[in-house]
mmCIF file of C-alpha atoms and ligand atoms in Angstrom:
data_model
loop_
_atom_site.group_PDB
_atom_site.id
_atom_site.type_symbol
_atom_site.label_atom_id
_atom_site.label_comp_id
_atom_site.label_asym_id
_atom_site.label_seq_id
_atom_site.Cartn_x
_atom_site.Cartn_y
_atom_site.Cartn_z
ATOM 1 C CA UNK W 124 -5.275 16.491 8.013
ATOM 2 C CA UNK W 125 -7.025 16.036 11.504
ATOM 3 C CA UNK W 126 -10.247 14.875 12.820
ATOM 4 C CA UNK W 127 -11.876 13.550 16.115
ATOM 5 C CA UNK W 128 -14.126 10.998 17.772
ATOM 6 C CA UNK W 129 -15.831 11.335 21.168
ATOM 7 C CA UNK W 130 -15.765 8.424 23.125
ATOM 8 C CA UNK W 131 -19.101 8.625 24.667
ATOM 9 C CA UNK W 132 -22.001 6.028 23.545
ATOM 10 C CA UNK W 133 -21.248 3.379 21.147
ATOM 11 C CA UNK W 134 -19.587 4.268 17.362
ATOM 12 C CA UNK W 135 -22.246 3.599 15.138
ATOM 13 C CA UNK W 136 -22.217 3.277 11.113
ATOM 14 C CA UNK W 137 -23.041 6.964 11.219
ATOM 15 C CA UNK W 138 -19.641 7.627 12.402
ATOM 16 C CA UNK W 139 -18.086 4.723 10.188
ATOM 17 C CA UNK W 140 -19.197 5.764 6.781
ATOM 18 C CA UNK W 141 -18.863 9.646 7.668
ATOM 19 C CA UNK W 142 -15.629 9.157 8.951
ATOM 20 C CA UNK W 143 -13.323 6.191 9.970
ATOM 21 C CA UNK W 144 -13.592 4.341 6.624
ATOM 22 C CA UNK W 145 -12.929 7.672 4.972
ATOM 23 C CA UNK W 146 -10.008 8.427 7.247
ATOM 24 C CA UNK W 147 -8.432 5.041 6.599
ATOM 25 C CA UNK W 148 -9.011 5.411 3.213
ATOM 26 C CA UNK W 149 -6.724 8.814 2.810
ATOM 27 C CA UNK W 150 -4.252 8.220 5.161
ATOM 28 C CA UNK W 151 -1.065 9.458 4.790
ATOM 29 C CA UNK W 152 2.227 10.232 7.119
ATOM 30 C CA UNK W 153 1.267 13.700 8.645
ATOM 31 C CA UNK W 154 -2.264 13.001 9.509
ATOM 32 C CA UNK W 155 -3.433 13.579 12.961
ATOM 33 C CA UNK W 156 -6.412 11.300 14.590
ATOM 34 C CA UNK W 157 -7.780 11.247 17.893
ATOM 35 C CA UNK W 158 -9.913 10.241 20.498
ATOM 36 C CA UNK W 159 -11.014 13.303 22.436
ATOM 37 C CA UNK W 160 -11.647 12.277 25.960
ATOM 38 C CA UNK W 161 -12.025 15.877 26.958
ATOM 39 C CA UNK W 162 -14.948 16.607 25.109
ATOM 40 C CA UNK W 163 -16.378 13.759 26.627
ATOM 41 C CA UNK W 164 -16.667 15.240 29.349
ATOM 42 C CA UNK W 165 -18.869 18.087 28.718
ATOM 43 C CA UNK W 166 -21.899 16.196 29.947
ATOM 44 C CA UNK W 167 -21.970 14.401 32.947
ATOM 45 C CA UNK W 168 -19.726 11.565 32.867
ATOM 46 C CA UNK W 169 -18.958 8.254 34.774
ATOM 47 C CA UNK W 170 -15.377 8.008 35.036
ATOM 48 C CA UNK W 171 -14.258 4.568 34.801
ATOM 49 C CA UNK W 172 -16.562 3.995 31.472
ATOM 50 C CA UNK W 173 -14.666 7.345 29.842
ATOM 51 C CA UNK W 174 -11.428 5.800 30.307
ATOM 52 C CA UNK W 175 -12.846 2.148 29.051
ATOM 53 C CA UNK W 176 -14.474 3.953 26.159
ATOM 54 C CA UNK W 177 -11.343 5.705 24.317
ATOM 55 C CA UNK W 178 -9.424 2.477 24.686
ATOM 56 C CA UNK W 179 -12.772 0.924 23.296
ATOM 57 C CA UNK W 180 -12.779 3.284 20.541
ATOM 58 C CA UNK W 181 -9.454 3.980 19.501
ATOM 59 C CA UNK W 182 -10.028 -0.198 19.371
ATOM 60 C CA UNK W 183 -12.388 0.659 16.314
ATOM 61 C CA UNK W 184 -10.596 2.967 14.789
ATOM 62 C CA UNK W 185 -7.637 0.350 14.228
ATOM 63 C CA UNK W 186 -10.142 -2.010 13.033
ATOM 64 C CA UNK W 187 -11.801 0.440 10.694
ATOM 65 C CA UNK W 188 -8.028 0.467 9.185
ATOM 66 C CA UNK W 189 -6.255 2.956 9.988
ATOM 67 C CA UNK W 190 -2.542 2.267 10.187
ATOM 68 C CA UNK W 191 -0.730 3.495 13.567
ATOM 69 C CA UNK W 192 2.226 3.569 11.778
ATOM 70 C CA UNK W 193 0.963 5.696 9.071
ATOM 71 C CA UNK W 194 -0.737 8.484 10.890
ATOM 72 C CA UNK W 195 -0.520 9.433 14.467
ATOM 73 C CA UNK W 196 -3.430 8.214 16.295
ATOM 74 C CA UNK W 197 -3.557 9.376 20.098
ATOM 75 C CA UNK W 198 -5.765 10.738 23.092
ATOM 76 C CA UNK W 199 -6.629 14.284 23.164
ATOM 77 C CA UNK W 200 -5.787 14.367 26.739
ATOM 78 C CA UNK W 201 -2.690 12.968 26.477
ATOM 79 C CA UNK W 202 -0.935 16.343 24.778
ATOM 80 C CA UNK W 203 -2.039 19.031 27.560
ATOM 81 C CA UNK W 204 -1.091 21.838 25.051
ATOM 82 C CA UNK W 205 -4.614 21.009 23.386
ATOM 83 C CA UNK W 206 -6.022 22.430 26.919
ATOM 84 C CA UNK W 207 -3.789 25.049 27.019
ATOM 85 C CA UNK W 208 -4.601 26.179 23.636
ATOM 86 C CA UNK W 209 -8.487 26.068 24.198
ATOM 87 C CA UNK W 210 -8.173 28.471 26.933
ATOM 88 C CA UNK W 211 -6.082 31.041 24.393
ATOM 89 C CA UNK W 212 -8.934 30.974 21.814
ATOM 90 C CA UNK W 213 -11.463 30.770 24.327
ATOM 91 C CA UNK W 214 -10.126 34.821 24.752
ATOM 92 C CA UNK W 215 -10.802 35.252 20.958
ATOM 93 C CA UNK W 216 -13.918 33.623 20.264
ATOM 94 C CA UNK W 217 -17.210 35.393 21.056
ATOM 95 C CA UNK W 218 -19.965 34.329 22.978
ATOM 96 C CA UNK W 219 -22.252 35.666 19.646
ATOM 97 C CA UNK W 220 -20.908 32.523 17.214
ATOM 98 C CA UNK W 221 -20.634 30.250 20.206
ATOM 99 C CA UNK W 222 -24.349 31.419 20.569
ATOM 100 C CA UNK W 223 -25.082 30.312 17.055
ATOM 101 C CA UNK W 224 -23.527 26.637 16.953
ATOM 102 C CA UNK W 225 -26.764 24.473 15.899
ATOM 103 C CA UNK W 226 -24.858 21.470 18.164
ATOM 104 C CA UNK W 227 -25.209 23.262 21.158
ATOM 105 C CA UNK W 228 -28.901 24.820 20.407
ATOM 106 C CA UNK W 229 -30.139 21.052 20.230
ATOM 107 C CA UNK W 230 -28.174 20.142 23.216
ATOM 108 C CA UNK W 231 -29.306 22.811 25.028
ATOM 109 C CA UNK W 232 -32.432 23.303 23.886
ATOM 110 C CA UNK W 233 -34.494 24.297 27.445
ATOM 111 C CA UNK W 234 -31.809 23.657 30.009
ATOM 112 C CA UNK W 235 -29.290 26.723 28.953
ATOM 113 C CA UNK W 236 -28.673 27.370 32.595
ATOM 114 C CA UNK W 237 -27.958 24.156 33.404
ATOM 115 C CA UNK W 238 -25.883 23.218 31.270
ATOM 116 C CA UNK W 239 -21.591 22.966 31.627
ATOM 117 C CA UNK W 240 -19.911 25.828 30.400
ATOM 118 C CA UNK W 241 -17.921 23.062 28.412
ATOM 119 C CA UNK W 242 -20.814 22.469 26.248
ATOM 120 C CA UNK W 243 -20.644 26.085 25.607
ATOM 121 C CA UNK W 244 -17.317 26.469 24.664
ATOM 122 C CA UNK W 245 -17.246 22.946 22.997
ATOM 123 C CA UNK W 246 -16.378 23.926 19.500
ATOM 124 C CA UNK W 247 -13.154 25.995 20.456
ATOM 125 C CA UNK W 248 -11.773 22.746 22.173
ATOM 126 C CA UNK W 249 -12.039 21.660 18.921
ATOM 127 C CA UNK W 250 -10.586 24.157 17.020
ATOM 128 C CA UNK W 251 -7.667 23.924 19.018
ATOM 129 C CA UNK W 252 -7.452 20.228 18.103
ATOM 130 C CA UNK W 253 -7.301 21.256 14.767
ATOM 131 C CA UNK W 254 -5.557 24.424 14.400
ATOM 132 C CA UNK W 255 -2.490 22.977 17.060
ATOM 133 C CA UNK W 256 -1.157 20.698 14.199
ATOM 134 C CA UNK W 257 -1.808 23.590 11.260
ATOM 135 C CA UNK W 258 -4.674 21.071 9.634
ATOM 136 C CA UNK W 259 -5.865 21.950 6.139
ATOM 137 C CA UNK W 260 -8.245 19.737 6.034
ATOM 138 C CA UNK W 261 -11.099 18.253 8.133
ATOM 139 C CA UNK W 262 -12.466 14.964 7.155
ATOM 140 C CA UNK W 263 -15.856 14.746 8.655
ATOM 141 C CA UNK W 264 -19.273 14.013 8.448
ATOM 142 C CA UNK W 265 -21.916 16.958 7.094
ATOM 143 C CA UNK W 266 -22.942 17.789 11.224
ATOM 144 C CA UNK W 267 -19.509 19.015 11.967
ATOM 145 C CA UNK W 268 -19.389 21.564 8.997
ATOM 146 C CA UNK W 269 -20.132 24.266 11.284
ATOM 147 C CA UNK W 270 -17.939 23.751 14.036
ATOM 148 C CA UNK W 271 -15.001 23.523 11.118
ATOM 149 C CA UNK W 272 -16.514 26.626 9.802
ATOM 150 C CA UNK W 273 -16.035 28.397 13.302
ATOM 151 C CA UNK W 274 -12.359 26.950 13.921
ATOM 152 C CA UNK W 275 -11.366 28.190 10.276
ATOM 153 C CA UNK W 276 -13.142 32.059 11.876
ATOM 154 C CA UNK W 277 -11.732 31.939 15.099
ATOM 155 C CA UNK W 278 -7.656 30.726 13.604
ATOM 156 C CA UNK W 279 -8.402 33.799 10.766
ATOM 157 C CA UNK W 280 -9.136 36.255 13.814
ATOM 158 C CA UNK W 281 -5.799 34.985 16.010
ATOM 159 C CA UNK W 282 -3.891 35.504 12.718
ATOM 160 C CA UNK W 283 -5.373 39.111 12.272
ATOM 161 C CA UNK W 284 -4.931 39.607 15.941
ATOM 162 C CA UNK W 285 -1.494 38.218 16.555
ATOM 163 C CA UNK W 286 -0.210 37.871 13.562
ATOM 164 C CA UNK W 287 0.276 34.616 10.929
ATOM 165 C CA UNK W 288 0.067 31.191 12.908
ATOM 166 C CA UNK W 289 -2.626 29.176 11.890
ATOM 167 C CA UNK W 290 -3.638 27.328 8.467
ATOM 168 C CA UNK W 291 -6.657 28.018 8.349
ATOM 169 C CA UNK W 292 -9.086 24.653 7.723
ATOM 170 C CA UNK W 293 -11.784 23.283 5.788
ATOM 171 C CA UNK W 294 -13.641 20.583 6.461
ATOM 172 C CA UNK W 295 -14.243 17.930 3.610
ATOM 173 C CA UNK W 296 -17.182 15.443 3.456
ATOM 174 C CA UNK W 297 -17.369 11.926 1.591
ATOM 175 C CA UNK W 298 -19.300 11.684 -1.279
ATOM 176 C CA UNK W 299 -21.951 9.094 0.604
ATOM 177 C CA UNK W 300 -22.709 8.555 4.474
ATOM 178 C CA UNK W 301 -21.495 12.232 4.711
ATOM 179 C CA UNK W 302 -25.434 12.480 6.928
ATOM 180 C CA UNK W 303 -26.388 8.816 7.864
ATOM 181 C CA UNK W 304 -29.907 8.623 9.573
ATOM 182 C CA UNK W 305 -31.726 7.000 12.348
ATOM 183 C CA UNK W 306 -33.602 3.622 10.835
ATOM 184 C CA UNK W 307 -36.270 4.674 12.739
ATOM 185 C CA UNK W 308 -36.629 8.382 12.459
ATOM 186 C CA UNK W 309 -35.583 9.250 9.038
ATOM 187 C CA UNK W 310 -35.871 12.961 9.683
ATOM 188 C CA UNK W 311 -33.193 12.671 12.226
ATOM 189 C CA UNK W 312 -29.668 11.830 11.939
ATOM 190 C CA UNK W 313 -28.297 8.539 13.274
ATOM 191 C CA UNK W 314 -26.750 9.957 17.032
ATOM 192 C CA UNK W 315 -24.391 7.681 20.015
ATOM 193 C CA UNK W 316 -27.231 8.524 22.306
ATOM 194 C CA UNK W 317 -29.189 5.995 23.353
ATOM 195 C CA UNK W 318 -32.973 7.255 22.589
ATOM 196 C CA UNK W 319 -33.343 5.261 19.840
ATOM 197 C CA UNK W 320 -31.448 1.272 19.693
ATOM 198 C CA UNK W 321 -33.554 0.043 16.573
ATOM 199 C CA UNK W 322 -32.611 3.131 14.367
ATOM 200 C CA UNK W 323 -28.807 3.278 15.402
ATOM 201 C CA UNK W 324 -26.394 0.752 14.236
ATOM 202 C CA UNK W 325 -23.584 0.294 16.265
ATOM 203 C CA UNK W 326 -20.558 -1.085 15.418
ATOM 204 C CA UNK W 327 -20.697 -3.313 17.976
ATOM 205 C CA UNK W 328 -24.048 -5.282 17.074
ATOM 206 C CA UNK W 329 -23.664 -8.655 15.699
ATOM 207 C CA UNK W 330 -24.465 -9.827 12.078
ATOM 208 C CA UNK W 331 -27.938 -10.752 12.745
ATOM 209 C CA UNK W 332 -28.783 -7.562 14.964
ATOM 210 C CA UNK W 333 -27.759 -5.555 12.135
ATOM 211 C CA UNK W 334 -29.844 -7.711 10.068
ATOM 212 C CA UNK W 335 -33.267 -7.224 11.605
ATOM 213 C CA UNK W 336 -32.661 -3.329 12.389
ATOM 214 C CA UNK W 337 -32.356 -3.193 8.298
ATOM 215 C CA UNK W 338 -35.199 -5.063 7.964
ATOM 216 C CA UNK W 339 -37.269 -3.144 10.087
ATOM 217 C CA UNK W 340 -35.909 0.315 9.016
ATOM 218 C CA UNK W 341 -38.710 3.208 8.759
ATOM 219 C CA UNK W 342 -39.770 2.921 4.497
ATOM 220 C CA UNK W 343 -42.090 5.435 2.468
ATOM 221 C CA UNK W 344 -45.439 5.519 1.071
ATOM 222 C CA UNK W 345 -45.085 3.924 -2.730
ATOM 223 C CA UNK W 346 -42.938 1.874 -3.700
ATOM 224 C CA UNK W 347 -40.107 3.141 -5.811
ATOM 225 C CA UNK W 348 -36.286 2.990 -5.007
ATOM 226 C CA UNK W 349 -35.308 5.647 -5.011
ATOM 227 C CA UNK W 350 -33.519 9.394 -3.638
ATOM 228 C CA UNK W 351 -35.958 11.652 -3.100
ATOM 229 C CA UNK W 352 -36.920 14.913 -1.029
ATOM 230 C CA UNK W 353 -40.173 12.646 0.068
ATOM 231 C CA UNK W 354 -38.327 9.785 0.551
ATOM 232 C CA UNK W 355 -36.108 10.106 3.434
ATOM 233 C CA UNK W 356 -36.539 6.452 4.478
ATOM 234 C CA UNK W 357 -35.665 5.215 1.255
ATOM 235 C CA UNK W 358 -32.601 7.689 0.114
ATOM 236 C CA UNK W 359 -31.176 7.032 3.646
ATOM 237 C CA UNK W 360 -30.975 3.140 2.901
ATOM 238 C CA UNK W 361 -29.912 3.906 -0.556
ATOM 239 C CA UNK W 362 -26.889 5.926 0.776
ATOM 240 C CA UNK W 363 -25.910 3.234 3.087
ATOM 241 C CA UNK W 364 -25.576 0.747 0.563
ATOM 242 C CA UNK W 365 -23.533 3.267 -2.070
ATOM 243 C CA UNK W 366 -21.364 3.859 1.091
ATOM 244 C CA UNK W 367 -20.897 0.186 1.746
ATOM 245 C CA UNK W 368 -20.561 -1.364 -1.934
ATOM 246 C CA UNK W 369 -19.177 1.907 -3.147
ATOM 247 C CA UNK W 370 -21.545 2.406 -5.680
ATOM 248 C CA UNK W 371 -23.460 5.357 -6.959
ATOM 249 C CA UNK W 372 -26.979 6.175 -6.157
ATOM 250 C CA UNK W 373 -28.096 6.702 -9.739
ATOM 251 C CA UNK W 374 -26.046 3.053 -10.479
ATOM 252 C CA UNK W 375 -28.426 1.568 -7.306
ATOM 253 C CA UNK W 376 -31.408 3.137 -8.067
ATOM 254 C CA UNK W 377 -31.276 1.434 -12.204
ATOM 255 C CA UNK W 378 -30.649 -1.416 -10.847
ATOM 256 C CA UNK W 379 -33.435 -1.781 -8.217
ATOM 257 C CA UNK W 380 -36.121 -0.002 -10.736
ATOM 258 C CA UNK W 381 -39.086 -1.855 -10.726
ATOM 259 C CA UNK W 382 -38.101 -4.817 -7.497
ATOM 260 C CA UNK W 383 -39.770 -4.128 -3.817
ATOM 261 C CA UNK W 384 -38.845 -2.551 -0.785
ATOM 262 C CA UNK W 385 -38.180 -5.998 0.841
ATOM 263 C CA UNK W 386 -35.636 -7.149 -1.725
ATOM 264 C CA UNK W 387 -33.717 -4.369 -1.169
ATOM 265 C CA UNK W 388 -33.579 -4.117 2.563
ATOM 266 C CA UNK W 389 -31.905 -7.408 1.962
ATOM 267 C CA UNK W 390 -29.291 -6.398 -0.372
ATOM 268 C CA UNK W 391 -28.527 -3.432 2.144
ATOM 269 C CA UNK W 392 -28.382 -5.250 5.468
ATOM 270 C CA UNK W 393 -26.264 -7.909 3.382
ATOM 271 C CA UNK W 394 -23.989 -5.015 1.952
ATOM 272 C CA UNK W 395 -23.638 -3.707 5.633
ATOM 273 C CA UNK W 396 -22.867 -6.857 7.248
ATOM 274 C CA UNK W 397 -20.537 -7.535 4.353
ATOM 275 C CA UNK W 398 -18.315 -4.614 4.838
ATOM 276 C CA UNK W 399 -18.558 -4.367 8.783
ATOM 277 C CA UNK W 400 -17.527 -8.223 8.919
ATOM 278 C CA UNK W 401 -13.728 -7.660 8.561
ATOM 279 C CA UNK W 402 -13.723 -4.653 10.684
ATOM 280 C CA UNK W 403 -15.430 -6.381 13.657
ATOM 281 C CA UNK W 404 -13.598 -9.828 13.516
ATOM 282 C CA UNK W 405 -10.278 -7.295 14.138
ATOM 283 C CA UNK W 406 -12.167 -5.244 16.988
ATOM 284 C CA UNK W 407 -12.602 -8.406 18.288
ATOM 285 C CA UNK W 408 -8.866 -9.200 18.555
ATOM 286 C CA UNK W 409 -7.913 -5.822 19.501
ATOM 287 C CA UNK W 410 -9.769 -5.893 22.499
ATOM 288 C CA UNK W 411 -8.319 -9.190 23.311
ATOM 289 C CA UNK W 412 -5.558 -7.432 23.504
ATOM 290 C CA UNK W 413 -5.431 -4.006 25.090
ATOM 291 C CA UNK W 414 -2.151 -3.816 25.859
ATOM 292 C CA UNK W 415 -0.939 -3.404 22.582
ATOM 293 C CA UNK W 416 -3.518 -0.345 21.983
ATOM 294 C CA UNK W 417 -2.073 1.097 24.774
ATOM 295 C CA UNK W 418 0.910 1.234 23.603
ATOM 296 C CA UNK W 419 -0.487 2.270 20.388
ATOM 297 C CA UNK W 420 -1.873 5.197 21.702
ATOM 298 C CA UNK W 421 0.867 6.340 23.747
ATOM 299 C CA UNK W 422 3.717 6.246 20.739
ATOM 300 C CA UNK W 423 0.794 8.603 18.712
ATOM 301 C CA UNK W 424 0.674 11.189 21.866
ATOM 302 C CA UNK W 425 4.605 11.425 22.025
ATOM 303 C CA UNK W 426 4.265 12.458 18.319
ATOM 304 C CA UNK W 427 1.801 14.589 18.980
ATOM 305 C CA UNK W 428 3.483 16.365 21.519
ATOM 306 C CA UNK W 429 6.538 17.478 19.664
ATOM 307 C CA UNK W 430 3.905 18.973 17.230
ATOM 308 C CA UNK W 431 1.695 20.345 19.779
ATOM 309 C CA UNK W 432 4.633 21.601 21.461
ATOM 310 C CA UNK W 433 6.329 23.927 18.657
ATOM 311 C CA UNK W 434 2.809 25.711 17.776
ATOM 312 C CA UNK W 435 2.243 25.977 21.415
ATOM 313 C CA UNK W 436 6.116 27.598 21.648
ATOM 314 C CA UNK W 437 4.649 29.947 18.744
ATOM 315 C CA UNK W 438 1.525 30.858 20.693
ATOM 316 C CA UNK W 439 2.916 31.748 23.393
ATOM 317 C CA UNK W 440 5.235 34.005 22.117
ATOM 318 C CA UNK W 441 2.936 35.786 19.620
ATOM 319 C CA UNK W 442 0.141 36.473 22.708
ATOM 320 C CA UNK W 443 3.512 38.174 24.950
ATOM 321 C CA UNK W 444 2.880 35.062 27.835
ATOM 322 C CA UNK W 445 5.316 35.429 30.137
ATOM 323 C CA UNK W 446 8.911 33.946 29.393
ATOM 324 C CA UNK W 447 8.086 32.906 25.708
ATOM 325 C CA UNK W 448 10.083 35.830 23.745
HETATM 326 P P1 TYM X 736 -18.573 12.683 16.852
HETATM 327 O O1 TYM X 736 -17.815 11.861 17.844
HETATM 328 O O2 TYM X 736 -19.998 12.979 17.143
HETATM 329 O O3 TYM X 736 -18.518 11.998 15.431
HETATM 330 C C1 TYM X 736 -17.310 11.531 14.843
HETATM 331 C C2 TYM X 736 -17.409 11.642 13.333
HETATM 332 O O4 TYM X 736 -18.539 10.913 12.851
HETATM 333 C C3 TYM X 736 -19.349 11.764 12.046
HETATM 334 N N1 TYM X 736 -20.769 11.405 12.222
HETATM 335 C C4 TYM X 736 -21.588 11.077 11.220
HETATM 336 N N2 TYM X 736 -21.385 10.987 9.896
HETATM 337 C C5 TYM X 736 -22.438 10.606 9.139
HETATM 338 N N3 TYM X 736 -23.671 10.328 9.623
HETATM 339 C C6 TYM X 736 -23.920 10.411 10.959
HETATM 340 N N4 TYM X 736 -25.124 10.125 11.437
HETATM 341 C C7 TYM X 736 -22.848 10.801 11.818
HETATM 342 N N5 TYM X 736 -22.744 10.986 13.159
HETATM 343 C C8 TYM X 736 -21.472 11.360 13.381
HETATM 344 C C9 TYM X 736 -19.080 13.164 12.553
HETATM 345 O O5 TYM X 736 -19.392 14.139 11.579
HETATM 346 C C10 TYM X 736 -17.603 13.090 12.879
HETATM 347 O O6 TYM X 736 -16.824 13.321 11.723
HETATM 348 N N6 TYM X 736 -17.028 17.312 17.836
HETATM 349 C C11 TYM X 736 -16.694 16.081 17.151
HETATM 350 C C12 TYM X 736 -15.373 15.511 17.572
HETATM 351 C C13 TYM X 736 -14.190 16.405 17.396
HETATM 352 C C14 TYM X 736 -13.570 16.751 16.175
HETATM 353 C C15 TYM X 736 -12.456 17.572 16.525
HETATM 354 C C16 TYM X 736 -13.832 16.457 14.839
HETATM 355 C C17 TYM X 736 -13.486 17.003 18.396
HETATM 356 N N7 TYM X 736 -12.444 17.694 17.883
HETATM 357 C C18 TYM X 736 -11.624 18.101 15.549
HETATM 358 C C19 TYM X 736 -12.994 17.001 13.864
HETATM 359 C C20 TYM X 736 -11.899 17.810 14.219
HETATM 360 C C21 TYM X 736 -17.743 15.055 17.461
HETATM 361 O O7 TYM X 736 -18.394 15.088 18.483
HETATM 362 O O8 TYM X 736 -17.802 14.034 16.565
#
């Protein structure tokens, strides 16, 4: 198993219940996490917060619970081969399904000449990530689907190509808070940018901030509880509290039947702040000590490496690079 976080903007629930609780929660020896600084940088960047940010993050990712000792948790730009390997499948993927990733229409959307050619090639980074430590499956929320789609296309293609390397990878989605959305803007899913502060929940906001964003979440004409097409205000609060109690949306929706929309904004911002609590009070020591992430970080990357290292020995050969055979 693999999967990624950028470390640009703040982590938000969004990112929580589609992924780090989920990748806590099925952790096993052999399963590959990371903070990737490099695709950070595909927009403009300030230096000095990047390199604050993935010590900031991998921060929340030990908090969230996973177990360093478990998996491997490191930076992406720690094990170069993930570079190296980008460039290879850069030579195999086309510009027609680059082209065709919906991330990069949004991101995009009038500025296509502007843009870095890292946005661009974006998703092929991230195959790489994947496909460098033979990853079956992807754990992450519904908006990557595509890109794991693509990586699974372009590894297929090397195989055909070069012959058999790569697993080839699916991605895999929890069963709620696989598409958490903005308070605010129901129609739009909850983002790290910074357009919108009282529809995003970040990690990082305090009990009572989380509180009053709840409260004042976006709601629906009528008054019924519950998941529906015309609803999107009121199914996105429902799947945030089956994501943080656990609890079905059928289960949630019997037992608010018939009670208002205020009663159960409570019970949601007081589900939220229930399961965040633990997983902020550690943040809060982690960061206190930054040190010991370090050193966190840098026992994943040697571990990393070794893997990295014998697919990228493989690679090489299989493409006829010079002084592999
Ligand atoms: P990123 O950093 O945007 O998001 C990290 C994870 O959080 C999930 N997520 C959400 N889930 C539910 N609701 C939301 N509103 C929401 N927003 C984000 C994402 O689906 C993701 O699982 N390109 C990736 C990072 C990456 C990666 C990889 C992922 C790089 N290499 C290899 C998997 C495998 C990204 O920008 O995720």
């Amino acid at each position: 198993m693999f999967s990624g976080v950028k470390p640009s903007g703040n982590p938000h629930v969004g990112n929580f219940f589609g992924a780090f609780t989920r990748w806590a929660e099925l952790q096993q020896p052999g399963h590959f996490y990371c903070v990737v600084d490099l695709h950070a940088m595909t927009v403009p960047h300030d230096p000095a917060e990047l390199r604050e940010q993935t010590v900031d993050l991998a921060s929340w990712l030990l908090a969230s619970g996973l177990d360093p000792d478990t998996v491997t948790l490191f930076v992406q730009s720690q094990v170069r081969e993930h570079s190296e390997l980008a460039w290879i499948l850069d030579c195999v993927a086309t510009m027609g399904e680059l082209q065709r990733m919906v991330q990069f229409k949004e991101k995009a959307a009038g500025q296509r000449d502007s843009v870095s050619v890292g946005l661009f090639n974006y998703p092929v980074l991230q195959a790489a990530d994947i496909i460098l430590y033979q990853a079956d499956e992807v754990p992450v929320g519904e908006d990557q689907r595509q890109h794991i789609e693509l990586s699974r296309d372009i590894a297929h293609r090397f195989n055909h190509r070069f012959g058999d390397t790569f697993r080839l990878p699916t991605a895999t989605l929890p069963t709620s808070g696989a598409r958490v959305m903005d308070l605010q803007h129901p129609d739009q899913k909850m983002s790290k940018s910074e357009e919108s502060p009282q529809g995003t929940i970040d990690l990082a906001d305090d009990a009572d901030t989380t509180r009053k964003k709840l409260m004042r979440a976006v709601t629906d004409s009528g008054s019924e509880i519950r998941a529906s097409a015309d609803k999107p205000g009121i199914g996105n609060l429902l799947e945030l509290l089956s994501a943080a109690t656990g609890r079905t949306i059928p289960e949630l929706e019997d037992e608010f039947a018939g009670k208002g929309y205020g009663d159960f904004k409570k019970a949601v911002a007081e589900a939220v702040i229930e399961r965040l609590a633990p997983v902020r009070a550690r943040y809060a020591e982690l960061r206190a000590d930054p040190a010991a992430v370090h050193a966190e970080l840098g026992k994943g990357a040697d571990r990393a490496r070794e893997i990295a290292a014998a697919t990228m020995a493989d690679v090489r050969e299989k493409v006829g690079l010079f002084g592999a055979e």
